[in-house]
C-alpha positions as a printed Julia matrix, in Angstrom:
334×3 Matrix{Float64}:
   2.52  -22.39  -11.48
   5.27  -21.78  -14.09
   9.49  -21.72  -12.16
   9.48  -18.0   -13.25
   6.23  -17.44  -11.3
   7.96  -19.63   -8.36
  10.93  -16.94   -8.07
   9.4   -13.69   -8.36
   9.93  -12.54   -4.48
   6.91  -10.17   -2.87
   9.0    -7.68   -2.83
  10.05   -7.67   -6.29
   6.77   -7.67   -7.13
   6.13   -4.25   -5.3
   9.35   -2.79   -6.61
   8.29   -3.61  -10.09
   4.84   -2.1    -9.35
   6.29    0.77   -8.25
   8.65    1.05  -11.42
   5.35    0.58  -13.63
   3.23    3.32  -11.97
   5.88    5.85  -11.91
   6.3     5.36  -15.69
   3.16    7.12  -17.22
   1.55   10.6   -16.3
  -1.65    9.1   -17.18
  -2.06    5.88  -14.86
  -2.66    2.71  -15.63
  -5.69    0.69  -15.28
  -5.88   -2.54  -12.94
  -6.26   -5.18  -16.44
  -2.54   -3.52  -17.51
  -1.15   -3.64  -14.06
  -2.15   -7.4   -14.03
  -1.11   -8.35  -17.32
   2.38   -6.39  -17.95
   3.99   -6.27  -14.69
   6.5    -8.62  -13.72
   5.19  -10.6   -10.38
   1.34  -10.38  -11.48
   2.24  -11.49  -15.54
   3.58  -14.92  -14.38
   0.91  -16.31  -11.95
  -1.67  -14.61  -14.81
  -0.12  -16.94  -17.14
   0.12  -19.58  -14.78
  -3.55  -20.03  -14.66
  -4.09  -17.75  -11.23
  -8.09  -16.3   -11.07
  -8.48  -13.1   -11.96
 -10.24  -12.12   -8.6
  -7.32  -13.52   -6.36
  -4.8   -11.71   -8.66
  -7.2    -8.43   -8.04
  -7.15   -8.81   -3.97
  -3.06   -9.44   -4.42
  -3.11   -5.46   -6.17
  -5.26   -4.5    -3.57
  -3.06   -6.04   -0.57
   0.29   -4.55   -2.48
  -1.34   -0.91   -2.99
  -1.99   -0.19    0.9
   1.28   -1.95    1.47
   2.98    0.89   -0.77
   0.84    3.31    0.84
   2.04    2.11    4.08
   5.33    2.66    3.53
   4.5     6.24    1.86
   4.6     5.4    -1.77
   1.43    8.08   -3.11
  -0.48    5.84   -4.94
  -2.82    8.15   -6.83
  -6.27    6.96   -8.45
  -7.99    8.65  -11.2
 -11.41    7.92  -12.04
 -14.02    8.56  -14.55
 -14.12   12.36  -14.77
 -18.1    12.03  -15.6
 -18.86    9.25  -12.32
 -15.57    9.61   -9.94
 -17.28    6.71   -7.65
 -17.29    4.48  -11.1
 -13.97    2.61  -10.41
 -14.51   -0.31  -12.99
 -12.33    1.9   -15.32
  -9.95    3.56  -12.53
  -6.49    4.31  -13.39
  -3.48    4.0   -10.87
  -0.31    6.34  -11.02
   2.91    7.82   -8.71
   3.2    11.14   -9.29
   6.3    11.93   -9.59
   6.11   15.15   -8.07
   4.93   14.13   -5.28
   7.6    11.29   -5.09
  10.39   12.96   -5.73
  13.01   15.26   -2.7
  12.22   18.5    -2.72
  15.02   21.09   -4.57
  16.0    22.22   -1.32
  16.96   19.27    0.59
  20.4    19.49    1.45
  22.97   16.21    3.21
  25.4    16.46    5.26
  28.76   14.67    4.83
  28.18   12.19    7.56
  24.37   11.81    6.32
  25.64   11.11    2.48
  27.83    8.54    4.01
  24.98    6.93    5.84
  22.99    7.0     2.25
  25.56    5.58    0.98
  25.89    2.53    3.47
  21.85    2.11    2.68
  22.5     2.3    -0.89
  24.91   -1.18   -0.67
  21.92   -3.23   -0.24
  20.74   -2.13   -4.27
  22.27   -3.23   -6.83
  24.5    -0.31   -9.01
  22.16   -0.72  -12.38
  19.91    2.5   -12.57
  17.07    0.03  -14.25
  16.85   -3.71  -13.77
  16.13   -6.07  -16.68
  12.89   -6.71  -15.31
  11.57   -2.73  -15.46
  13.15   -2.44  -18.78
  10.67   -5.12  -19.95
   7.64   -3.11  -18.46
   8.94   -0.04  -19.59
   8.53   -1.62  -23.39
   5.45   -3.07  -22.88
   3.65    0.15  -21.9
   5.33    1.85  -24.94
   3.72   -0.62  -26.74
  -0.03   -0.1   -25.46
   0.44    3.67  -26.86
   1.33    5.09  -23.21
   3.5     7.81  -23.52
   6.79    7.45  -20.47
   8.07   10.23  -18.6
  11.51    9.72  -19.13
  14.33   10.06  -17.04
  12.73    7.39  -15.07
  14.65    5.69  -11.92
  15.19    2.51  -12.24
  16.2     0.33   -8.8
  17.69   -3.51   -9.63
  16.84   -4.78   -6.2
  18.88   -7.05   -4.18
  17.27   -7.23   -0.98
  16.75  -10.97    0.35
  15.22  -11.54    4.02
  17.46  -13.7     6.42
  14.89  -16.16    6.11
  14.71  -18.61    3.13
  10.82  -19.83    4.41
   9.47  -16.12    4.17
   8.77  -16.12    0.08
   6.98  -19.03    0.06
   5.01  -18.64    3.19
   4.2   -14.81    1.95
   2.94  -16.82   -1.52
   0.94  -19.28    0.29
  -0.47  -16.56    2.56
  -2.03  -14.96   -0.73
  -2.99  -17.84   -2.5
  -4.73  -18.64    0.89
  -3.59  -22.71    0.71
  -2.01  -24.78    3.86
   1.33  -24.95    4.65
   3.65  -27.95    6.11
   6.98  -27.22    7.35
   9.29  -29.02   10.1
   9.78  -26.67   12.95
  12.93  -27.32   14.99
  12.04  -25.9    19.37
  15.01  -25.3    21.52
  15.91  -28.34   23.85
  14.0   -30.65   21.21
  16.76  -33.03   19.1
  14.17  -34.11   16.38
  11.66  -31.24   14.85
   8.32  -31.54   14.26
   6.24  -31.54   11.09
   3.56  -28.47   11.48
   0.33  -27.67    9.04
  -0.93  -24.58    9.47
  -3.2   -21.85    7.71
  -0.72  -19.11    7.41
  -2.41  -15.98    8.11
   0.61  -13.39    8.5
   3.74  -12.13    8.49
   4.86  -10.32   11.37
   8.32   -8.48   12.2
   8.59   -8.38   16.05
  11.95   -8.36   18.07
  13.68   -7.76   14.9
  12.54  -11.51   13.62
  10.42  -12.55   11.67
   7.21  -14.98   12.65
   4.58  -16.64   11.04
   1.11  -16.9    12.64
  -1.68  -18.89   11.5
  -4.15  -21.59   12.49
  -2.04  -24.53   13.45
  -4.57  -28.16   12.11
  -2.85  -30.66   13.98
  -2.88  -28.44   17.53
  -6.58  -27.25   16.34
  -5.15  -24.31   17.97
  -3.31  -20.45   16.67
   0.44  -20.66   16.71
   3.32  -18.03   16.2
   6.76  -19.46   14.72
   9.69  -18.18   14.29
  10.99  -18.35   10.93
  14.48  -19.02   12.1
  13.77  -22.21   13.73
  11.99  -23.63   10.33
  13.75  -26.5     9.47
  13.92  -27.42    5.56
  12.05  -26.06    2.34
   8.37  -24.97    3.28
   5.43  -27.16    1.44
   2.54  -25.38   -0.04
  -0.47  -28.09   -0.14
  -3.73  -27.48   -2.53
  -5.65  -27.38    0.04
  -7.11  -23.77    0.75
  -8.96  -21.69    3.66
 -11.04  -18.5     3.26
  -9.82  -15.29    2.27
 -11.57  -13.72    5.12
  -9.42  -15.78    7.91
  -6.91  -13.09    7.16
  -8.44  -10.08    8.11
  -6.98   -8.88   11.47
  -4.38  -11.38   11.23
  -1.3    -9.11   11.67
  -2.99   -7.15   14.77
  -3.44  -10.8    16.46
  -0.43  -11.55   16.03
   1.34   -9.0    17.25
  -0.56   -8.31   20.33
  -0.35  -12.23   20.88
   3.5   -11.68   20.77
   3.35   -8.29   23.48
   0.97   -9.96   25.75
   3.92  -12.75   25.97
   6.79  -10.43   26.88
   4.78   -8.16   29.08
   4.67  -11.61   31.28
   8.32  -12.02   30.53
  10.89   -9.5    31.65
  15.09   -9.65   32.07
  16.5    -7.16   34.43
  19.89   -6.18   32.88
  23.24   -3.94   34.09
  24.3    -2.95   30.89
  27.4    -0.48   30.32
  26.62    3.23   29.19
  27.43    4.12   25.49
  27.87    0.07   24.08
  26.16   -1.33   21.74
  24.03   -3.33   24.48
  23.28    0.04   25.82
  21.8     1.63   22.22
  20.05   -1.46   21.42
  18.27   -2.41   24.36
  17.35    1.01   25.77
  14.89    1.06   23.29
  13.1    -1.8    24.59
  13.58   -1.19   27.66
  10.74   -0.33   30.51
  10.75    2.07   33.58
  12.13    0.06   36.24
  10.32   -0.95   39.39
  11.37    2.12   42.57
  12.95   -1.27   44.52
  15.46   -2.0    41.62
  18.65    0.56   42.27
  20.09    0.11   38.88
  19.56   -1.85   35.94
  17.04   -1.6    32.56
  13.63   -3.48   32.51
  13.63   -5.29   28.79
  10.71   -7.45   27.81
  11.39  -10.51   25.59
   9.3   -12.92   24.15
  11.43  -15.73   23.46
  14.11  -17.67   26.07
  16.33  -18.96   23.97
  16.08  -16.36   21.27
  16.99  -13.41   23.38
  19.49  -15.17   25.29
  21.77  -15.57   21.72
  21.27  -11.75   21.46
  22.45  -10.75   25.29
  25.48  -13.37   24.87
  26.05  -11.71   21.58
  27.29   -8.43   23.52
  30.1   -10.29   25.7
  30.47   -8.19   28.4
  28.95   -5.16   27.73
  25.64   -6.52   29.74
  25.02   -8.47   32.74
  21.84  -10.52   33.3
  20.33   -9.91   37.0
  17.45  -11.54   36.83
  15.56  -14.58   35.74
  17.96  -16.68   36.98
  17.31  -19.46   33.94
  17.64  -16.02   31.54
  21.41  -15.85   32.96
  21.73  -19.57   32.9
  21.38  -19.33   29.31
  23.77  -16.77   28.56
  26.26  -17.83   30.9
  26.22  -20.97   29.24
  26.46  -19.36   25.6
  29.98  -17.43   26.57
  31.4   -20.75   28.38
  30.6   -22.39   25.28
  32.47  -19.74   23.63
  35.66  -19.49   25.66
  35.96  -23.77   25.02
  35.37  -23.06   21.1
  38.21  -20.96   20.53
  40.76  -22.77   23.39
  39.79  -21.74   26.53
  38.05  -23.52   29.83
  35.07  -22.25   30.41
C-alpha cells in the first residue's frame, strides 16, 4: 500500500465522501465513488480488491447514516430493486438548517468553541481535487458547495491503523503496557472493533496467543501498532461492536465506587451522568459504575477535592495515592 494510502485517516475518508456526494444533484455511482474520492483512490491504486473496497463504502454509508448524514440512493427508474447501476447523493436540502433557525448569543459562542476543532479553509485541498475530477466526468456541481478542511485527530495514535486493519480484516501485534506490570506484553489479536466507552477508546478482538476475546484500551498501547498479512473472515465482524460493549457494561455493573461529591463541580456534572440510584442503606453519596481500576481512579484524582471516594477501599487507595503523589511533585509532603 502506497505512504499516501498509509495517511489517509477513516475519518477523512468519510469527510471526503461526504464532500463528494454533496457535490452533484444527480448522484454518483459506487465505480466513481471508488475511483475519485480521496481515501478509496489510494488503496484502489494500491492494488486493494474491488469487493473489499465495496464492503469499506458499505461500512462508511451506514456510518454517515448513523450520525444523520441522508445518504440518498437512486436507482434505475425502469427496475428500482436493480442496484448494479445505483447512484448515491446528499441532498442538500435535506442537509442543510432550516431558514428559520435562529442562535442565541451564548449558543453562537458554543458553535464557535466547536468550530476550533476545523480548520478556517471553507474547502480543503483534498475536496478541491474531487470537486475537479467530477467536473471532468461531465457532472454538473451545485455550487456554493461547503467545503470542511478537517483537523480532527483522536487522542490515540494506535486508532488509524487498528481502524485500517479492522477493514482490511488482517492480524494485529502491538505491546500492551497493564497497570502494576514494569515490562508490557506483545499481543496478536483479530481486531474486530472499535468501541468508545467511558469516554476511551478500546479495541476488541480475538486475542491468538490467549485463544481467548480481549478488550484493550488504546491508551495503554505501547509503541506503533503492526499490521501482519495474515487475515481472518469478514464475517468475524458482524456483532462485534454490540459484544463489546455489553462485555464492557457487564464489567462495571460488577464494579461500583460510592462517591460524596460536591453539588455544582465539575465532579458533580460529570459523574451524575453515570451515576446509579443508590442502595435505601447509603444516606448520601452517588452510585458510579466503572470498568477499569486504575483508569477511573486518574479521573476521580483528577477533580482534587471536589469528590471523596467512600467505598472500595482499594478504589480510594488509588486516588489517595494519586494526590500524595501530587502534593510531593510540586514541593509538598504528602
Amino acid at each position: 500500500m502506497s505512504a499516501t494510502a498509509s495517511r489517509s485517516a477513516p475519518e477523512e475518508r468519510l469527510v471526503n465522501l461526504v464532500v463528494a456526494l454533496m457535490a452533484t444533484e444527480q448522484g454518483l455511482t459506487k465505480d466513481t465513488i471508488l475511483s475519485s474520492v480521496t481515501g478509496y483512490r489510494e488503496q484502489l491504486e494500491a492494488g486493494a480488491s474491488k469487493d473489499a473496497l465495496e464492503k469499506m463504502f458499505e461500512r462508511d454509508k451506514e456510518n454517515l447514516r448513523g450520525l444523520g448524514v441522508p445518504i440518498e440512493t437512486i436507482g434505475n427508474r425502469a427496475d428500482p430493486d436493480d442496484l448494479r447501476e445505483a447512484r448515491y447523493r446528499v441532498p442538500t436540502a435535506e442537509y442543510a438548517l432550516p431558514d428559520d433557525i435562529v442562535f442565541s448569543p451564548v449558543e453562537v459562542a458554543l458553535l464557535n468553541i466547536a468550530g476550533g476543532v476545523w480548520g478556517s479553509e471553507s474547502l480543503s485541498a483534498d475536496a478541491r481535487s474531487g470537486l475537479r475530477k467530477i467536473r471532468a466526468l461531465g457532472i454538473a456541481v451545485d455550487e456554493p458547495i461547503i467545503g470542511y478542511a478537517p483537523r480532527i485527530r483522536v487522542r490515540d495514535a494506535s486508532f488509524p491503523t487498528l481502524q485500517r486493519a479492522i477493514e482490511q480484516n488482517r492480524v494485529v501485534t502491538f505491546t500492551y503496557l497493564r497497570p502494576g506490570e514494569a515490562q508490557p506484553r506483545e499481543r496478536r489479536i483479530r481486531p474486530l472493533a472499535l468501541v468508545e466507552y467511558e469516554a476511551r477508546w478500546h479495541v476488541y478482538g480475538f486475542d491468538l496467543n490467549m485463544d481467548a476475546d480481549r478488550t484493550f484500551l488504546l491508551s495503554r498501547i505501547v509503541g506503533d501498532v503492526t499490521v501482519r498479512r495474515e487475515k481472518f473472515a469478514p464475517e468475524l465482524l458482524e456483532g462485534a461492536g454490540e459484544r463489546a460493549v455489553a462485555g464492557l457494561r457487564a464489567v462495571a455493573a460488577r464494579q461500583r465506587a460510592l462517591l460524596e461529591v460536591h453539588p455544582g463541580t465539575e465532579a458533580s456534572l460529570r459523574l451524575a451522568r453515570r451515576a446509579q440510584e443508590a442502595p435505601q442503606d447509603v444516606p448520601q453519596g452517588i452510585v458510579v459504575p466503572y470498568v477499569d481500576l486504575h483508569v477511573f481512579a486518574d479521573e476521580l484524582a483528577s477533580y482534587g477535592p471536589e469528590v471523596r471516594v467512600v467505598e472500595p477501599a482499594d478504589l480510594r487507595a488509588e486516588v489517595i495515592g494519586r494526590l500524595e503523589a501530587t502534593v510531593v511533585l510540586h514541593g509538598g509532603a504528602a
